[in-house]
PDB file of C-alpha atoms in Angstrom:
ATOM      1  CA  UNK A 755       0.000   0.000   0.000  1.00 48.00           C
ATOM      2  CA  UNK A 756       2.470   2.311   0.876  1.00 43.00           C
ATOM      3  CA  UNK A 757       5.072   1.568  -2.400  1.00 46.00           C
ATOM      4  CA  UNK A 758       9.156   1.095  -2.020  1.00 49.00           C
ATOM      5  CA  UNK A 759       9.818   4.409  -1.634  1.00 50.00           C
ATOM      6  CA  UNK A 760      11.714   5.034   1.775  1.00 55.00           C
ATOM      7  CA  UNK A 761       9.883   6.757   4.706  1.00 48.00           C
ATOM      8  CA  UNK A 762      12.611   9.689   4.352  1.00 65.00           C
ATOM      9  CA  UNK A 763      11.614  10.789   1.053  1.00 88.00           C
ATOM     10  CA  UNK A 764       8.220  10.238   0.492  1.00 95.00           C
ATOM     11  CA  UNK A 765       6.067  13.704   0.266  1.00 97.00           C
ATOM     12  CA  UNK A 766       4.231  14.460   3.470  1.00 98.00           C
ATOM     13  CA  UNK A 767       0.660  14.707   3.681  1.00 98.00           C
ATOM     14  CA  UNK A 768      -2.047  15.442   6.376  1.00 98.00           C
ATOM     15  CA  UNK A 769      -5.234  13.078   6.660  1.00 98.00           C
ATOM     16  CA  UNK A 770      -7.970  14.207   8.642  1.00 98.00           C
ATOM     17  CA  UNK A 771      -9.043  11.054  10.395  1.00 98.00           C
ATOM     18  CA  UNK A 772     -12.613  11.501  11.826  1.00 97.00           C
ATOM     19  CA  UNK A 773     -12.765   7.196  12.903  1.00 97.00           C
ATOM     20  CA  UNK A 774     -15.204   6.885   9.640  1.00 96.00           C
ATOM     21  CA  UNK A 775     -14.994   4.211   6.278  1.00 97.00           C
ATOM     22  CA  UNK A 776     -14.733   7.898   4.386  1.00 97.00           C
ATOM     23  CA  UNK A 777     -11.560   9.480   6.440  1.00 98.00           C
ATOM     24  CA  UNK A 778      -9.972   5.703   6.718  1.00 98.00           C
ATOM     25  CA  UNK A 779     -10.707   5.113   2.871  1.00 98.00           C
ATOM     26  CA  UNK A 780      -9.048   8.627   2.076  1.00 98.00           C
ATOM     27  CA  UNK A 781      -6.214   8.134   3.909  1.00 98.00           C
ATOM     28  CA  UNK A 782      -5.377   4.421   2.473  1.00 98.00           C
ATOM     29  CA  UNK A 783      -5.860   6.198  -0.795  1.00 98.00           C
ATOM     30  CA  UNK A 784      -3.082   8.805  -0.116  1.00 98.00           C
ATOM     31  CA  UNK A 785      -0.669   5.801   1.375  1.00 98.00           C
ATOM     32  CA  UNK A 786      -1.175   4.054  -1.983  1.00 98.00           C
ATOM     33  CA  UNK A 787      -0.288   7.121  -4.027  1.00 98.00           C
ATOM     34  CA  UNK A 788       3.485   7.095  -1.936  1.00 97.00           C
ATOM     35  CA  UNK A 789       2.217  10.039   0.486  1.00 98.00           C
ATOM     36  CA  UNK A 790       3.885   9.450   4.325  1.00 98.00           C
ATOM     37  CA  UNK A 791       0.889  10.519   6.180  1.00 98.00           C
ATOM     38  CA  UNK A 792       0.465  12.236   9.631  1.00 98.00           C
ATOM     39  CA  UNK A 793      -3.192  11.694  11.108  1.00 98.00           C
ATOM     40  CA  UNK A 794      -5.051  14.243  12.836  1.00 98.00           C
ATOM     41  CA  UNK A 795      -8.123  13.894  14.453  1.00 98.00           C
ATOM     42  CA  UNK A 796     -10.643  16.511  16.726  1.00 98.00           C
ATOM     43  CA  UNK A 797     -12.654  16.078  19.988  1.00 98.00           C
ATOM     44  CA  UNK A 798     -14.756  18.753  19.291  1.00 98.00           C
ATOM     45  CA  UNK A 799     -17.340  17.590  22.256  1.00 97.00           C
ATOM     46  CA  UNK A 800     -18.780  15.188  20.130  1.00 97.00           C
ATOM     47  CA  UNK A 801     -21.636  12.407  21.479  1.00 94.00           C
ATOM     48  CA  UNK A 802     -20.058   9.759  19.624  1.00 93.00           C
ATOM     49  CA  UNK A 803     -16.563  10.388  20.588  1.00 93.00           C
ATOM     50  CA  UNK A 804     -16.672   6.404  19.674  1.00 94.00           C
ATOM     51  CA  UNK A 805     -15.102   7.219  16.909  1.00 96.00           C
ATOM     52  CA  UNK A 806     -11.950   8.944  18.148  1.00 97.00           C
ATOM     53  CA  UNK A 807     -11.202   5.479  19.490  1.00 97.00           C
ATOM     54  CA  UNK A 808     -11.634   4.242  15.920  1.00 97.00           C
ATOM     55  CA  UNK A 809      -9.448   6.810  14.323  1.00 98.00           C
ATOM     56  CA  UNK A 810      -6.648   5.890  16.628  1.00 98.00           C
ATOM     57  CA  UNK A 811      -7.389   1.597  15.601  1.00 98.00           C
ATOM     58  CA  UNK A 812      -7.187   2.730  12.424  1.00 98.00           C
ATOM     59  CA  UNK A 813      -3.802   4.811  12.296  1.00 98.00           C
ATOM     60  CA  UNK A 814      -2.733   2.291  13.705  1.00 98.00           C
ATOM     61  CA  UNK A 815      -3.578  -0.789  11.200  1.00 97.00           C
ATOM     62  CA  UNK A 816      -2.654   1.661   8.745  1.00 97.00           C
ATOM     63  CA  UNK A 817       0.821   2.278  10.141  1.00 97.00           C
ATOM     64  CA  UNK A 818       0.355   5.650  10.743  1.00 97.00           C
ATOM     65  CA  UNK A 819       3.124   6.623  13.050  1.00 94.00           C
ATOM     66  CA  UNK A 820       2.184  10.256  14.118  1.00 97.00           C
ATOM     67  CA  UNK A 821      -1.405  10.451  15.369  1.00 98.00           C
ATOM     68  CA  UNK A 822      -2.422  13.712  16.705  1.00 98.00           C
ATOM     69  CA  UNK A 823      -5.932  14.382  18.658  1.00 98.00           C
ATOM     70  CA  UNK A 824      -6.468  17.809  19.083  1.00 98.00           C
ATOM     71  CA  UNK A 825      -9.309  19.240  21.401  1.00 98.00           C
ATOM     72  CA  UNK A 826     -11.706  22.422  19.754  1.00 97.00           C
ATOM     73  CA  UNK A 827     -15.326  21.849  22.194  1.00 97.00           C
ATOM     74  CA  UNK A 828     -17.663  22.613  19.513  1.00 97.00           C
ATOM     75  CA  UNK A 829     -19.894  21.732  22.353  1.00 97.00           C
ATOM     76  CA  UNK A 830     -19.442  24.712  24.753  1.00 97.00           C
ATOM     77  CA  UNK A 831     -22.086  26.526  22.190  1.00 97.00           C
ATOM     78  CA  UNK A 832     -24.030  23.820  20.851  1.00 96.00           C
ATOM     79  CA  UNK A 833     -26.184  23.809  17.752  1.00 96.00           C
ATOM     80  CA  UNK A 834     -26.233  20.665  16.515  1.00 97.00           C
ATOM     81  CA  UNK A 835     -27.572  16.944  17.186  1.00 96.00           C
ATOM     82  CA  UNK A 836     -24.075  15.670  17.774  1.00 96.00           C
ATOM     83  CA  UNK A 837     -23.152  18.159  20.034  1.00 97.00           C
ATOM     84  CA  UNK A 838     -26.104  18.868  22.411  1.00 96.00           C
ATOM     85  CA  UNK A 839     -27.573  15.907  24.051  1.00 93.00           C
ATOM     86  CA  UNK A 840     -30.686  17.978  24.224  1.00 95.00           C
ATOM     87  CA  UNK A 841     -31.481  18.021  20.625  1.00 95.00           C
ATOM     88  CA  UNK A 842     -32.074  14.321  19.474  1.00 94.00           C
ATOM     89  CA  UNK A 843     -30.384  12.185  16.092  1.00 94.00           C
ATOM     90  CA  UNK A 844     -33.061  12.609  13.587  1.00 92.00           C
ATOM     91  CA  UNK A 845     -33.786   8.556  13.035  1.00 91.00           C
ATOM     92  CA  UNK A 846     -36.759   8.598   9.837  1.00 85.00           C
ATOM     93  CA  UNK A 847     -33.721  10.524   7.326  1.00 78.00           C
ATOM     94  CA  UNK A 848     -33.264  13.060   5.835  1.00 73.00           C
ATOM     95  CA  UNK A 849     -35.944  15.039   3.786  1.00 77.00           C
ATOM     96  CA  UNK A 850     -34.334  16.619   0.193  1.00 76.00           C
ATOM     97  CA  UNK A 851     -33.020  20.318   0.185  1.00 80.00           C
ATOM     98  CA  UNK A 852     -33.156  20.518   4.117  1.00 88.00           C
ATOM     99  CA  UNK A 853     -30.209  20.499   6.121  1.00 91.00           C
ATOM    100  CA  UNK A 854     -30.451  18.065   9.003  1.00 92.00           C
ATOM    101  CA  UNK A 855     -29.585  18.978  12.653  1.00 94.00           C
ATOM    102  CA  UNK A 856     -26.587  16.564  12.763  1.00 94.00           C
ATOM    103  CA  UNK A 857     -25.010  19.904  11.178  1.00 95.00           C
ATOM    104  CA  UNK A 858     -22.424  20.887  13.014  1.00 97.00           C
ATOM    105  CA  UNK A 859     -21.864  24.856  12.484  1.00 97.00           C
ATOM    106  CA  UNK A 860     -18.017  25.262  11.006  1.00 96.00           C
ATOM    107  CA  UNK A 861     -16.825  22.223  12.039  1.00 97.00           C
ATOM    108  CA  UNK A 862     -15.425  21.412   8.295  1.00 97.00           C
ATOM    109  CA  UNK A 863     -14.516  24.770   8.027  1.00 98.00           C
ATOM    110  CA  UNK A 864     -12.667  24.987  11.529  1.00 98.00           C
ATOM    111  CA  UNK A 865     -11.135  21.184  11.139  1.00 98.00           C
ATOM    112  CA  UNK A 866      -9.343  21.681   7.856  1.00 98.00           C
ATOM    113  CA  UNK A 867      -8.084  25.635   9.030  1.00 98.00           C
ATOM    114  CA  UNK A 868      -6.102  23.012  11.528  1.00 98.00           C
ATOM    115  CA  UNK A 869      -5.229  20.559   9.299  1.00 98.00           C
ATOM    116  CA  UNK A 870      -3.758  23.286   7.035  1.00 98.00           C
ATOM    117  CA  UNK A 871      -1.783  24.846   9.698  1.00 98.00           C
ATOM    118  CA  UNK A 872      -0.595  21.202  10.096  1.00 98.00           C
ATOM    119  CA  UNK A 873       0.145  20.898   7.061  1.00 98.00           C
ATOM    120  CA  UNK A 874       2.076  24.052   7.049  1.00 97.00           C
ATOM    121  CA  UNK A 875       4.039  23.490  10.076  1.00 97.00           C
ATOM    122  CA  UNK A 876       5.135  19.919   8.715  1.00 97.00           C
ATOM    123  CA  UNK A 877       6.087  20.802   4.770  1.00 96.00           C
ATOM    124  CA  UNK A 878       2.890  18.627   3.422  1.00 98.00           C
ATOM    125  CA  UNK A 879       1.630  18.579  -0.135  1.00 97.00           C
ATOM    126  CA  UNK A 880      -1.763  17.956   0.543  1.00 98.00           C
ATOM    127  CA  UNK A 881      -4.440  17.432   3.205  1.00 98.00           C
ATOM    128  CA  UNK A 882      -6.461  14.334   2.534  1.00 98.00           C
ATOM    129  CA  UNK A 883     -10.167  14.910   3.266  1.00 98.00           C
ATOM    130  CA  UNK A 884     -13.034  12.259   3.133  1.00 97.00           C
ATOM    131  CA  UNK A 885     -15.705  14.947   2.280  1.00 96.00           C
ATOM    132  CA  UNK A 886     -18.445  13.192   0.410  1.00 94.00           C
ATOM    133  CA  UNK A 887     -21.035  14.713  -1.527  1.00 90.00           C
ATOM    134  CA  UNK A 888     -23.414  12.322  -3.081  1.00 83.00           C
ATOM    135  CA  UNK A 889     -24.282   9.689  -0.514  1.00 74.00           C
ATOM    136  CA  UNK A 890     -24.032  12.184   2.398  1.00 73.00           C
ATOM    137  CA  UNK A 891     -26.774  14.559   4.377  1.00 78.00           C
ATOM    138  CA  UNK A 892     -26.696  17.570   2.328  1.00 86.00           C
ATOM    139  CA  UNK A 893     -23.899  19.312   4.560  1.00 92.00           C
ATOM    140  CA  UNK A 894     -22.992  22.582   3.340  1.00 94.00           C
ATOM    141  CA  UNK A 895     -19.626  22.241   4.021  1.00 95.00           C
ATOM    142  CA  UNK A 896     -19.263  18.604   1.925  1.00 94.00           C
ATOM    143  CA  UNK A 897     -19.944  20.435  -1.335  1.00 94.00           C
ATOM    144  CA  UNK A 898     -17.303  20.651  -3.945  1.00 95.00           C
ATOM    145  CA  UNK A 899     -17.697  24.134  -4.425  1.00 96.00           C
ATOM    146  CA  UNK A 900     -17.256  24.558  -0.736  1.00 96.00           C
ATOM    147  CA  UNK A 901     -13.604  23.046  -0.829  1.00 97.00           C
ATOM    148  CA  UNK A 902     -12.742  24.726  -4.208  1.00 97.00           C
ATOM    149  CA  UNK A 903     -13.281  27.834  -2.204  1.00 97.00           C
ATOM    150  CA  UNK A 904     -11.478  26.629   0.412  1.00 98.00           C
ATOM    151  CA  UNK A 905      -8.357  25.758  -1.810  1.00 98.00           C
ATOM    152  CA  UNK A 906      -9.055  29.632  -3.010  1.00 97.00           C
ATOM    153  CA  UNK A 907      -8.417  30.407   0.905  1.00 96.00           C
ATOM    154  CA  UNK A 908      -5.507  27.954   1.475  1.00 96.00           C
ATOM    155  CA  UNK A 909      -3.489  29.907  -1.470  1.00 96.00           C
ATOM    156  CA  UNK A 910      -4.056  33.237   0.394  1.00 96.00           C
ATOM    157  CA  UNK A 911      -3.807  32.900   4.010  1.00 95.00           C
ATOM    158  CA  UNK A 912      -0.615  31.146   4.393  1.00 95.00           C
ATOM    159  CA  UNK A 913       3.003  31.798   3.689  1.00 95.00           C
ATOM    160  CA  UNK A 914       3.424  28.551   1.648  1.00 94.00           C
ATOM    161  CA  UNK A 915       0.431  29.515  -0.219  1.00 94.00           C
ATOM    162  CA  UNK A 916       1.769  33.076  -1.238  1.00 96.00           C
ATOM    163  CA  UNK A 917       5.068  31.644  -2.191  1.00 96.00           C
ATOM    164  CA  UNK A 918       3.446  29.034  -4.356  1.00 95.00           C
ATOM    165  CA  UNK A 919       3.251  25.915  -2.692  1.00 94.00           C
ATOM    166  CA  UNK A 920      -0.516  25.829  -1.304  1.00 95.00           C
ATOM    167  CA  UNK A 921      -1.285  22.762   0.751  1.00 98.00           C
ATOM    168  CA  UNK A 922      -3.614  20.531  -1.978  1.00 98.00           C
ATOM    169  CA  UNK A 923      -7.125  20.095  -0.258  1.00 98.00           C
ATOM    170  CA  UNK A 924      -7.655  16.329  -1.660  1.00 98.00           C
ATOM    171  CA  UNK A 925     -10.706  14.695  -1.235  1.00 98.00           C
ATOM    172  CA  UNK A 926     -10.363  11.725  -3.240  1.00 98.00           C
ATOM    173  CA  UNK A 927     -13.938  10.564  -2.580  1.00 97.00           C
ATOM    174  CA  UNK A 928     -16.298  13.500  -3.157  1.00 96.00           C
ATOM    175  CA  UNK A 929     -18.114  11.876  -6.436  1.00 95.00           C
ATOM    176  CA  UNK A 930     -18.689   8.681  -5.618  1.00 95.00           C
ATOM    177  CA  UNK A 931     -20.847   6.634  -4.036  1.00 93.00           C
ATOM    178  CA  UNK A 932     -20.875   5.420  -0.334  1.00 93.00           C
ATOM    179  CA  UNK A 933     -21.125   1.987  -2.083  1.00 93.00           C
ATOM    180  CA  UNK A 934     -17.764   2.902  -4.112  1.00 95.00           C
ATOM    181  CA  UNK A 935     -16.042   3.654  -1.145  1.00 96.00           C
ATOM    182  CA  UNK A 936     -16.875   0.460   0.377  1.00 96.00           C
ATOM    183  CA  UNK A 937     -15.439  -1.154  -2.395  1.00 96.00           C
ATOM    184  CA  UNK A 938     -12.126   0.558  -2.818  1.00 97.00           C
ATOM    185  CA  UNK A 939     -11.494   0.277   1.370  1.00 97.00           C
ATOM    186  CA  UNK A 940     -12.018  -3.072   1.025  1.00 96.00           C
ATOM    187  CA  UNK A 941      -9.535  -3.150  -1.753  1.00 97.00           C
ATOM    188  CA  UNK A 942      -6.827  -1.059   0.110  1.00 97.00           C
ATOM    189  CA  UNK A 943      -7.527  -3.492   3.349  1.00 96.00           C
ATOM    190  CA  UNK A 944      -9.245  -0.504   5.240  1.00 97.00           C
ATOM    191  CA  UNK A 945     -10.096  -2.198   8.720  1.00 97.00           C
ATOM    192  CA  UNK A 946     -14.112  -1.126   8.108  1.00 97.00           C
ATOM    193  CA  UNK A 947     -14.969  -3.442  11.364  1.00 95.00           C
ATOM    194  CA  UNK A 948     -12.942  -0.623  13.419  1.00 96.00           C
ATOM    195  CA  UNK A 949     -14.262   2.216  11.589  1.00 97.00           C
ATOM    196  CA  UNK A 950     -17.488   4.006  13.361  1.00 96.00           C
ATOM    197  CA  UNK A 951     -19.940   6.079  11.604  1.00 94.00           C
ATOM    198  CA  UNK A 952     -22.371   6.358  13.835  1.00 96.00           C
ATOM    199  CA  UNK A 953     -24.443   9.270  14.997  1.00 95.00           C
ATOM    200  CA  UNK A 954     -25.566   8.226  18.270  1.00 89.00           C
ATOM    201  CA  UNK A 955     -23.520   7.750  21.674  1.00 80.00           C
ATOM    202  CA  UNK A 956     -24.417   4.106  22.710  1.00 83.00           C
ATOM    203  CA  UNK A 957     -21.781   1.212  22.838  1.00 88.00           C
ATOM    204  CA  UNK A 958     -22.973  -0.294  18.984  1.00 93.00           C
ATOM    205  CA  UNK A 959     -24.651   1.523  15.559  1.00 96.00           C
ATOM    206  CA  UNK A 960     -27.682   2.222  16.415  1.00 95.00           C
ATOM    207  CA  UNK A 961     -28.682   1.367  12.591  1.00 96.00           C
ATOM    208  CA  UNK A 962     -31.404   4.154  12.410  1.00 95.00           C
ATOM    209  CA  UNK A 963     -29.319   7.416  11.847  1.00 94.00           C
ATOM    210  CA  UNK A 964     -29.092   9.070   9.124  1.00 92.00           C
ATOM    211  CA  UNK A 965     -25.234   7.851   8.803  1.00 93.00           C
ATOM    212  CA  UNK A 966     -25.835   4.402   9.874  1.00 95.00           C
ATOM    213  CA  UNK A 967     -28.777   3.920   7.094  1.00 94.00           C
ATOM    214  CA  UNK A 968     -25.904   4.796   3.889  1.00 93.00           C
ATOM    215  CA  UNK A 969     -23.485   2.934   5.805  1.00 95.00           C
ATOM    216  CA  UNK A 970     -25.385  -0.418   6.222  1.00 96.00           C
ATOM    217  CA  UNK A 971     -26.939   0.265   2.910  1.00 95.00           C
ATOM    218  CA  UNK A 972     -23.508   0.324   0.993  1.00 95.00           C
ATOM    219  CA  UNK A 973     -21.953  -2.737   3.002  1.00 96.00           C
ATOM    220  CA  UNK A 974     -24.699  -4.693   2.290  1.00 96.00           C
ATOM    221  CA  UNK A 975     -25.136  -3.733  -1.189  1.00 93.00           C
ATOM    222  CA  UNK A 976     -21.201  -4.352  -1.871  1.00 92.00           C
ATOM    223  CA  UNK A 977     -22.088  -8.101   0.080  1.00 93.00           C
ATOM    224  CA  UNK A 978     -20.770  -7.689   3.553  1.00 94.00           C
ATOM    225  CA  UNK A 979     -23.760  -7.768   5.596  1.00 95.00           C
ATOM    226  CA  UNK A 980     -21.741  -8.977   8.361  1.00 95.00           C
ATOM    227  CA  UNK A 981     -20.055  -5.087   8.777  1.00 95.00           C
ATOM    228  CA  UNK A 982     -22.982  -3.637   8.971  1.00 95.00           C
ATOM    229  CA  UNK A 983     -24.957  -2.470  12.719  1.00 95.00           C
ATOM    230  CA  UNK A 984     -26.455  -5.548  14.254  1.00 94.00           C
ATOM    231  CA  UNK A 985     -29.689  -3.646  13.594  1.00 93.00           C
ATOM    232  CA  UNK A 986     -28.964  -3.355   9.692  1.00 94.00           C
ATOM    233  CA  UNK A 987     -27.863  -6.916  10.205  1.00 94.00           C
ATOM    234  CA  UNK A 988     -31.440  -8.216  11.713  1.00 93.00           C
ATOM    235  CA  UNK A 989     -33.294  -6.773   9.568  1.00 89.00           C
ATOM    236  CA  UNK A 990     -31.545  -7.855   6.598  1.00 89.00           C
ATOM    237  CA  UNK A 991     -32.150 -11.365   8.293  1.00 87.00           C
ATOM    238  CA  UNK A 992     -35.774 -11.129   8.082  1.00 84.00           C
ATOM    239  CA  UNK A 993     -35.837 -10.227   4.189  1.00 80.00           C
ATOM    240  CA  UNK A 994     -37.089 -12.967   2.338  1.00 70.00           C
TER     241      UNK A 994
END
């Protein structure tokens, strides 16, 4: 996955590694283009802070050496689903053209201003993303016109960028489907049992948020029922 090129020279690049299939699929991506990758992931107050546990399983079956986890409490003013235990996961999905609570307000735009300065601080080419925007919630901040913006941004704010040598936002996945991904982690040995995509804050998927529903509906649709929540799982079962 990683090629024969030695540690030492291989071109550095950032992965923002939220504990999802999309982050962990982006980042095998980048290690099978030659990039030596430093992980970064964020506590930002999160209720499934599950999946900070997953990020670190999977730097670490990815061989991901440097592993940073950097605290920003999104919580301490709320607004979303997934960061105010008050406001409940939305469970019947999402309705078109509507932006679903699980919104968190910045939090793309505040993660990757930290993975650039990252980036910056390290010499990295790029900053692998796993922004997704076809099977996702209709974020605003998952948009590809969103991160071409963004790149706009990267150019101008930073010394690198002024001098020529802007960090590359790369989000290798934003056109395809959650079912592609699937298939392309599983090619690039992407540990999907560790990964966590779930909403909610309980101990397994609870199957019935809006993330779990693409999730389970990709694994089983790419044949792996067996990855998907025991909920997904059950009712798969019962089909006839």
């Amino acid at each position: 996955m990683t090629g024969s090129t030695p540690a030492d020279q291989r071109p550095t690049a950032i992965a923002l590694l939220s504990g999802g299939l999309d982050s962990a699929t982006a980042a095998a991506l980048a290690l099978e283009a030659g990039y030596r990758l430093i992980a970064l992931s964020l506590d930002y107050g999160q209720r499934h802070r599950r999946e900070l546990d997953a990020a670190a399983a999977i730097a670490r079956a990815l061989k991901i050496q440097e592993h940073h986890i950097l605290e920003v409490n999104l919580a301490a003013w709320g607004g979303s689903a997934l960061t105010d235990d008050s406001i409940p996961v939305p469970t019947t999905g999402v309705v078109d053209d509507v932006i679903p609570n699980t919104y968190v307000p910045g939090r793309n735009t505040v993660f990757i201003a930290l993975g650039l300065s990252l980036a910056e601080a390290r010499g990295a080419e790029r900053l692998v993303l796993g922004v997704n925007a076809v099977d996702y919630s209709g974020y605003p901040d998952c948009r590809p016109d969103y991160l071409k913006t963004f790149q706009q941004l990267a150019r101008l704010s930073s010394k690198d960028g002024r001098e020529g040598r802007a960090t590359e936002l790369w989000a290798p996945l934003v056109h395809w489907s959650k079912s592609e991904i699937v298939q392309q982690g599983l090619r690039l040995g992407v540990p999907i049992a560790s990964t966590w995509s779930c909403y909610s804050g309980g101990d397994e998927p609870c199957g019935v948020c809006d993330s779990c529903r693409i999730r389970d509906s990709a694994l089983i649709e790419a044949g792996h029922p067996e990855l998907a929540s025991p909920w997904a799982q059950r009712q798969h079962q019962q089909q006839p």
